[in-house]
PDB file of C-alpha atoms and ligand atoms in Angstrom:
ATOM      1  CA  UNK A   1     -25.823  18.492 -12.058  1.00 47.00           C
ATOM      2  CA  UNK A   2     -22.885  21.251 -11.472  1.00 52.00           C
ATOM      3  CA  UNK A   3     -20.125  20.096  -9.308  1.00 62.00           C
ATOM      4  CA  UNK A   4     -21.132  22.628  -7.182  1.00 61.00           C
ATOM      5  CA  UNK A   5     -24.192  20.893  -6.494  1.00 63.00           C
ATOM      6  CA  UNK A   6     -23.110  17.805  -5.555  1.00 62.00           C
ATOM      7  CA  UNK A   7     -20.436  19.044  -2.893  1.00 68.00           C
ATOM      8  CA  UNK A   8     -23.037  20.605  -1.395  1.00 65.00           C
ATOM      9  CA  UNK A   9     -24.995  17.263  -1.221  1.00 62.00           C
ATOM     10  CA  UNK A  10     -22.073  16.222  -0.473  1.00 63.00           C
ATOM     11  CA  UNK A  11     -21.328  18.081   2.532  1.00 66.00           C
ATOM     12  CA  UNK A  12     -25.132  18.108   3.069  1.00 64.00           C
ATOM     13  CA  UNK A  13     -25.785  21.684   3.091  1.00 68.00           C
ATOM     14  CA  UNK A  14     -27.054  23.962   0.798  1.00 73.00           C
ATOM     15  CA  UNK A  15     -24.210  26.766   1.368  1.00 83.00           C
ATOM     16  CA  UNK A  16     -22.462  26.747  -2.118  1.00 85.00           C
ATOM     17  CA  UNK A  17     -18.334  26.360  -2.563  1.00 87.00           C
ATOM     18  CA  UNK A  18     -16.496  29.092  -3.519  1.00 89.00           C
ATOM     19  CA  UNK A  19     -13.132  27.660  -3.377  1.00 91.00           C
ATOM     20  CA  UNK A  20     -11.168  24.873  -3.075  1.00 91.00           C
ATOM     21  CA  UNK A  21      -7.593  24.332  -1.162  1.00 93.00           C
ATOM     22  CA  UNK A  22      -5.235  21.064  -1.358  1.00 92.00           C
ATOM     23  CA  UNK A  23      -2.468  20.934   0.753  1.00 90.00           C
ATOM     24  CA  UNK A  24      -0.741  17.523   1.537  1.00 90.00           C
ATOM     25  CA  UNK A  25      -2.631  16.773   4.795  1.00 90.00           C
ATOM     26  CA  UNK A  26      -5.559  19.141   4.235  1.00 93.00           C
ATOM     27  CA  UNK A  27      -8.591  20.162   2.385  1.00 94.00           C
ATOM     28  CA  UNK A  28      -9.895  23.234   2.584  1.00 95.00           C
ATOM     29  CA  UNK A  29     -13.646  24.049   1.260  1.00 91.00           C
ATOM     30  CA  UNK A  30     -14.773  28.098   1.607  1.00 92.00           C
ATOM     31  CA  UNK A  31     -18.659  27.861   1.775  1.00 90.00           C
ATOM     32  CA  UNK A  32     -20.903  30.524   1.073  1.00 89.00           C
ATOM     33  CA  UNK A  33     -24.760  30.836   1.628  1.00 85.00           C
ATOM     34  CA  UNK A  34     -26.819  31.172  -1.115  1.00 81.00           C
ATOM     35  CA  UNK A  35     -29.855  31.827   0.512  1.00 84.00           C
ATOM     36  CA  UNK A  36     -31.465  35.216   0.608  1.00 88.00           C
ATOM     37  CA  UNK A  37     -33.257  35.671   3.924  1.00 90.00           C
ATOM     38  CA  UNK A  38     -32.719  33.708   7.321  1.00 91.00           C
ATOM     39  CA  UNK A  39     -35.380  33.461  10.122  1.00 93.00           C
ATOM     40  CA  UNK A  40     -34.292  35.663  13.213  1.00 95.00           C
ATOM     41  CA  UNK A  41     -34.095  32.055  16.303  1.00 93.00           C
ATOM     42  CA  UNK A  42     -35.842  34.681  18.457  1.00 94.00           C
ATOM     43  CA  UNK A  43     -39.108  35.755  16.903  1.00 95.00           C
ATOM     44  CA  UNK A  44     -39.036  33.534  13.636  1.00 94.00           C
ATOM     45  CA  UNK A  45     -39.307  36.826  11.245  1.00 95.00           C
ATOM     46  CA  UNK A  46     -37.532  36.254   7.890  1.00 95.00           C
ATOM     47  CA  UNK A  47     -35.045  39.172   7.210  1.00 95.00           C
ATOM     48  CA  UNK A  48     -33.299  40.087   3.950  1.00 94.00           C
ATOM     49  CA  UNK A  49     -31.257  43.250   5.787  1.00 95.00           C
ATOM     50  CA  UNK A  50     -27.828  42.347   5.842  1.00 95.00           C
ATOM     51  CA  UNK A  51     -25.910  43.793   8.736  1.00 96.00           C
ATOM     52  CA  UNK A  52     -22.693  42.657   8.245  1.00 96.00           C
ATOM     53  CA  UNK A  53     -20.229  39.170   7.000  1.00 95.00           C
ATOM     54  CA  UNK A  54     -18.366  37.034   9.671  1.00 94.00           C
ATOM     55  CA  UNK A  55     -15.963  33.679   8.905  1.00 94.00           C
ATOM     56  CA  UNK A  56     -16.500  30.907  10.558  1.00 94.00           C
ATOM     57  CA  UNK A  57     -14.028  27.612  10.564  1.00 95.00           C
ATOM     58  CA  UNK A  58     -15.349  23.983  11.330  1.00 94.00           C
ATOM     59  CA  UNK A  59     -13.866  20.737  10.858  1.00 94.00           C
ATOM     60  CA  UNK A  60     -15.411  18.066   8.973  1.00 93.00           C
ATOM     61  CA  UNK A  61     -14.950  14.355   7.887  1.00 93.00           C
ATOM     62  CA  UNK A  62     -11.576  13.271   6.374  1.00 94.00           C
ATOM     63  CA  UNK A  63     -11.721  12.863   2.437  1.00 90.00           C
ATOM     64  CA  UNK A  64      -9.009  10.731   1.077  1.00 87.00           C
ATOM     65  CA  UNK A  65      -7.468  10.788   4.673  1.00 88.00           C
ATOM     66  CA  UNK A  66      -6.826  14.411   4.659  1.00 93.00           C
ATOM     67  CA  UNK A  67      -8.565  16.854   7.103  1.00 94.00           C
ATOM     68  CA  UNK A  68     -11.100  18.712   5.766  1.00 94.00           C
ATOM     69  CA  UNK A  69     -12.031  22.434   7.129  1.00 95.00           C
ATOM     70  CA  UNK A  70     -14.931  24.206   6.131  1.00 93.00           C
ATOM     71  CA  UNK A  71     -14.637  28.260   5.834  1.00 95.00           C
ATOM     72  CA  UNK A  72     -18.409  29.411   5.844  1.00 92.00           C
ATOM     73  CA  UNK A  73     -19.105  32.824   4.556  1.00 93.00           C
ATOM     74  CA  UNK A  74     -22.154  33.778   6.399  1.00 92.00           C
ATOM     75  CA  UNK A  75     -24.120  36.866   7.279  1.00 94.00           C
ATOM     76  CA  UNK A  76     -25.621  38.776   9.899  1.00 96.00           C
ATOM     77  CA  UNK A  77     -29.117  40.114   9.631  1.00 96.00           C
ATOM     78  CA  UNK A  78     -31.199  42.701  11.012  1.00 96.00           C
ATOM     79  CA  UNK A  79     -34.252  41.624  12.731  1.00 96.00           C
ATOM     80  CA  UNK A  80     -37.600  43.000  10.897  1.00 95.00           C
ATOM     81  CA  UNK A  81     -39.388  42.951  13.965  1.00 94.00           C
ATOM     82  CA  UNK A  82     -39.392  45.993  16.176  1.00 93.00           C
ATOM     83  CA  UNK A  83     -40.800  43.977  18.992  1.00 94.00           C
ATOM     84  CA  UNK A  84     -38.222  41.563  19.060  1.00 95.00           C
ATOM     85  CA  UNK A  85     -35.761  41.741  21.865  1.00 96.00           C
ATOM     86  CA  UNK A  86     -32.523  40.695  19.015  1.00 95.00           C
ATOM     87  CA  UNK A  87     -31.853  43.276  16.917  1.00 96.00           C
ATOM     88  CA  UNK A  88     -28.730  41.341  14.818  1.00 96.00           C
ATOM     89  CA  UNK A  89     -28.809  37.728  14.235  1.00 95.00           C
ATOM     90  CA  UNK A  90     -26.017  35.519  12.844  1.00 93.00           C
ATOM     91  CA  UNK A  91     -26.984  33.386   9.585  1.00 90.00           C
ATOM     92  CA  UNK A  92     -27.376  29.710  10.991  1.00 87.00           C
ATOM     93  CA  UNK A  93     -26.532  26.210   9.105  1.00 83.00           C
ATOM     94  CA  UNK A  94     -28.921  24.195  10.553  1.00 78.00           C
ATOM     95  CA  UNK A  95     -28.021  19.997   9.947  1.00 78.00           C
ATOM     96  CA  UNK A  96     -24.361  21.239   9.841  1.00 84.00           C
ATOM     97  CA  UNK A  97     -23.247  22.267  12.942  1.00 87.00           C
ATOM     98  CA  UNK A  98     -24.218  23.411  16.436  1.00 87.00           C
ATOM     99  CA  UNK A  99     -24.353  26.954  17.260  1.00 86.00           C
ATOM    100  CA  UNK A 100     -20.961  27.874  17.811  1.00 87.00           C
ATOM    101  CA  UNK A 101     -19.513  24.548  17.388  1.00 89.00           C
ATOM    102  CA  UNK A 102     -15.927  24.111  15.952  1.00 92.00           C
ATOM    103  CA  UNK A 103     -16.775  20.980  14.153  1.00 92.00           C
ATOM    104  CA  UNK A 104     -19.630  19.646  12.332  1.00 91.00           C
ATOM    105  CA  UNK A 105     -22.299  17.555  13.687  1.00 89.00           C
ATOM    106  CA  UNK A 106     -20.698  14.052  11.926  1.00 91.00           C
ATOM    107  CA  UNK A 107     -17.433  14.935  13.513  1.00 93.00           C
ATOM    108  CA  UNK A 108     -18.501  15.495  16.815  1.00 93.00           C
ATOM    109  CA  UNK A 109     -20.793  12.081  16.690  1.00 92.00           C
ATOM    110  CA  UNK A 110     -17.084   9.912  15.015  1.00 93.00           C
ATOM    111  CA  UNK A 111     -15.257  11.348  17.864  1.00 93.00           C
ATOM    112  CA  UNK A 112     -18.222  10.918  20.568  1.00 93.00           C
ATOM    113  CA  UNK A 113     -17.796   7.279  19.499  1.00 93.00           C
ATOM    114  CA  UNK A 114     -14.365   6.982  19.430  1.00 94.00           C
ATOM    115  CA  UNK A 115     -14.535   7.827  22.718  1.00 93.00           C
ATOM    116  CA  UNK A 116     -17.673   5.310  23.770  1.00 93.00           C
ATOM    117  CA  UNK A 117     -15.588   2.499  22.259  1.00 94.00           C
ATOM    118  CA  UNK A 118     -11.912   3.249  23.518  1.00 95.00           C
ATOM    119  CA  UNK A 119     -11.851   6.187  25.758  1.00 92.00           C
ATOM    120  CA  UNK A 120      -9.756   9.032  25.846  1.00 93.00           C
ATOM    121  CA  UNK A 121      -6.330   8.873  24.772  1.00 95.00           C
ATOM    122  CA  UNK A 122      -6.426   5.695  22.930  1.00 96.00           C
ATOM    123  CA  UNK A 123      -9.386   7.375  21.045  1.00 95.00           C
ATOM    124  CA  UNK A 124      -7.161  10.153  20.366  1.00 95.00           C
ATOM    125  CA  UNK A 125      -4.428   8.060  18.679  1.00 96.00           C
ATOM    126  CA  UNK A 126      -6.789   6.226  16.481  1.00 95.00           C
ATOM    127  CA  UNK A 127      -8.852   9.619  15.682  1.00 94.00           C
ATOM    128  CA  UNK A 128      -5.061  10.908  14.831  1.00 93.00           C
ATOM    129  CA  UNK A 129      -4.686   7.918  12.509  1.00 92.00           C
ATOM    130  CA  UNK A 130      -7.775   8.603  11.039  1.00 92.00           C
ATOM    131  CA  UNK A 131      -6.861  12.016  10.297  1.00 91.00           C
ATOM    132  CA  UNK A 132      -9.157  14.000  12.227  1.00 91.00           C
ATOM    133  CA  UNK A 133      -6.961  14.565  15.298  1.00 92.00           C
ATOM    134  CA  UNK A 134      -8.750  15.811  19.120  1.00 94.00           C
ATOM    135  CA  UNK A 135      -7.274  15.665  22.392  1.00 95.00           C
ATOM    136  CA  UNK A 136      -8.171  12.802  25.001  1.00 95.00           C
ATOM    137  CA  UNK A 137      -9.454  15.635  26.855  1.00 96.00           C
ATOM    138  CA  UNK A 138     -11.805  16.622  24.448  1.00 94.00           C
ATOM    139  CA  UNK A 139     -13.050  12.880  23.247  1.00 94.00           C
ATOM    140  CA  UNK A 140     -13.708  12.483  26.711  1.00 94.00           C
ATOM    141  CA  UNK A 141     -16.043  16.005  26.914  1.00 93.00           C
ATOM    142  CA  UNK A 142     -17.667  14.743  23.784  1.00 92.00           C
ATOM    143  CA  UNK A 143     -18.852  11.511  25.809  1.00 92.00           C
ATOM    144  CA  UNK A 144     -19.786  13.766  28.349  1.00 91.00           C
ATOM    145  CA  UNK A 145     -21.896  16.450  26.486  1.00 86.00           C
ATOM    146  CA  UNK A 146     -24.383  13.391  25.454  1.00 79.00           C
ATOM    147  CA  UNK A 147     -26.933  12.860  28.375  1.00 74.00           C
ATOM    148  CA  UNK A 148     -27.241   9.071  29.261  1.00 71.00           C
ATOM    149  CA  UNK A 149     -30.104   7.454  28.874  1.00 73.00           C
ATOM    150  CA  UNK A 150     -31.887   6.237  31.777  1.00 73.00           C
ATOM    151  CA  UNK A 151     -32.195   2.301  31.376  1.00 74.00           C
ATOM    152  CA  UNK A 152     -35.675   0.569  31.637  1.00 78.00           C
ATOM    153  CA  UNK A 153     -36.882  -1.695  34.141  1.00 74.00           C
ATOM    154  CA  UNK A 154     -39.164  -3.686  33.806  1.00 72.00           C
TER     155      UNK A 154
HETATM  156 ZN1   ZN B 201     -36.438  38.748  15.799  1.00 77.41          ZN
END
């Protein structure tokens, strides 16, 4: 298996390293995708038209207690479909993270937990500890973004 490979396992994603970064507190991984369509989220229609290339920065699980930030490399695509109301759709990384999110999906959950267990500042000095730092504030909107779960009577 190529090294390559297995970080992407790794990372659980199938967007393929390009480049590695070590700095004392922080890892940096650039991603690229290797796939060579991506489904427009409106109508479903596969496209291979590349419109143009956009960045995108997310935080990720510590390694070896350093940060780690993802770079993704991904595209946007013209939408086959002359029907379809989107006519440019950005490349998603589904299992990764939200749309628009600024940290992957495993982050966000750490941190929403963090916050179930301790709250919001004390979960920010442990998550700080744990090198993958977030506001009180934020720990707190994390919490917040989940919707409870009504409880069953019976
Ligand atoms: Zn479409």
């Amino acid at each position: 298996m190529l090294s390559s490979d297995l970080l992407s396992q790794i990372l659980g994603t199938t967007l393929v390293p390009t480049d590695l970064v070590f700095a004392p507190d922080l890892i940096v991984v650039a991603l690229a995708s290797r796939a060579e369509s991506a489904p427009c989220p409106i109508c479903g229609q596969r496209s291979d038209r590349v419109h143009s290339r956009y960045r995108r920065v997310i935080a990720d699980l510590p390694i070896c207690g350093r940060q780690l930030a993802l770079i993704l490399r991904l595209r946007k695509f013209l939408c086959p479909n002359a029907g379809c109301p989107r006519r440019i759709f950005c490349e998603r990384v589904h299992g990764l993270a939200a749309t628009h999110a600024r940290s992957t999906t495993r982050l966000a959950q750490l941190q929403r937990m963090l916050g179930l267990a301790l709250g919001g500042e004390p979960g920010s000095r442990l998550a700080g500890e744990l090198a993958v730092p977030i506001s009180g504030d934020t720990i707190l909107r994390r919490v917040k973004a989940v919707p409870a779960v009504p409880l069953r009577v019976e």
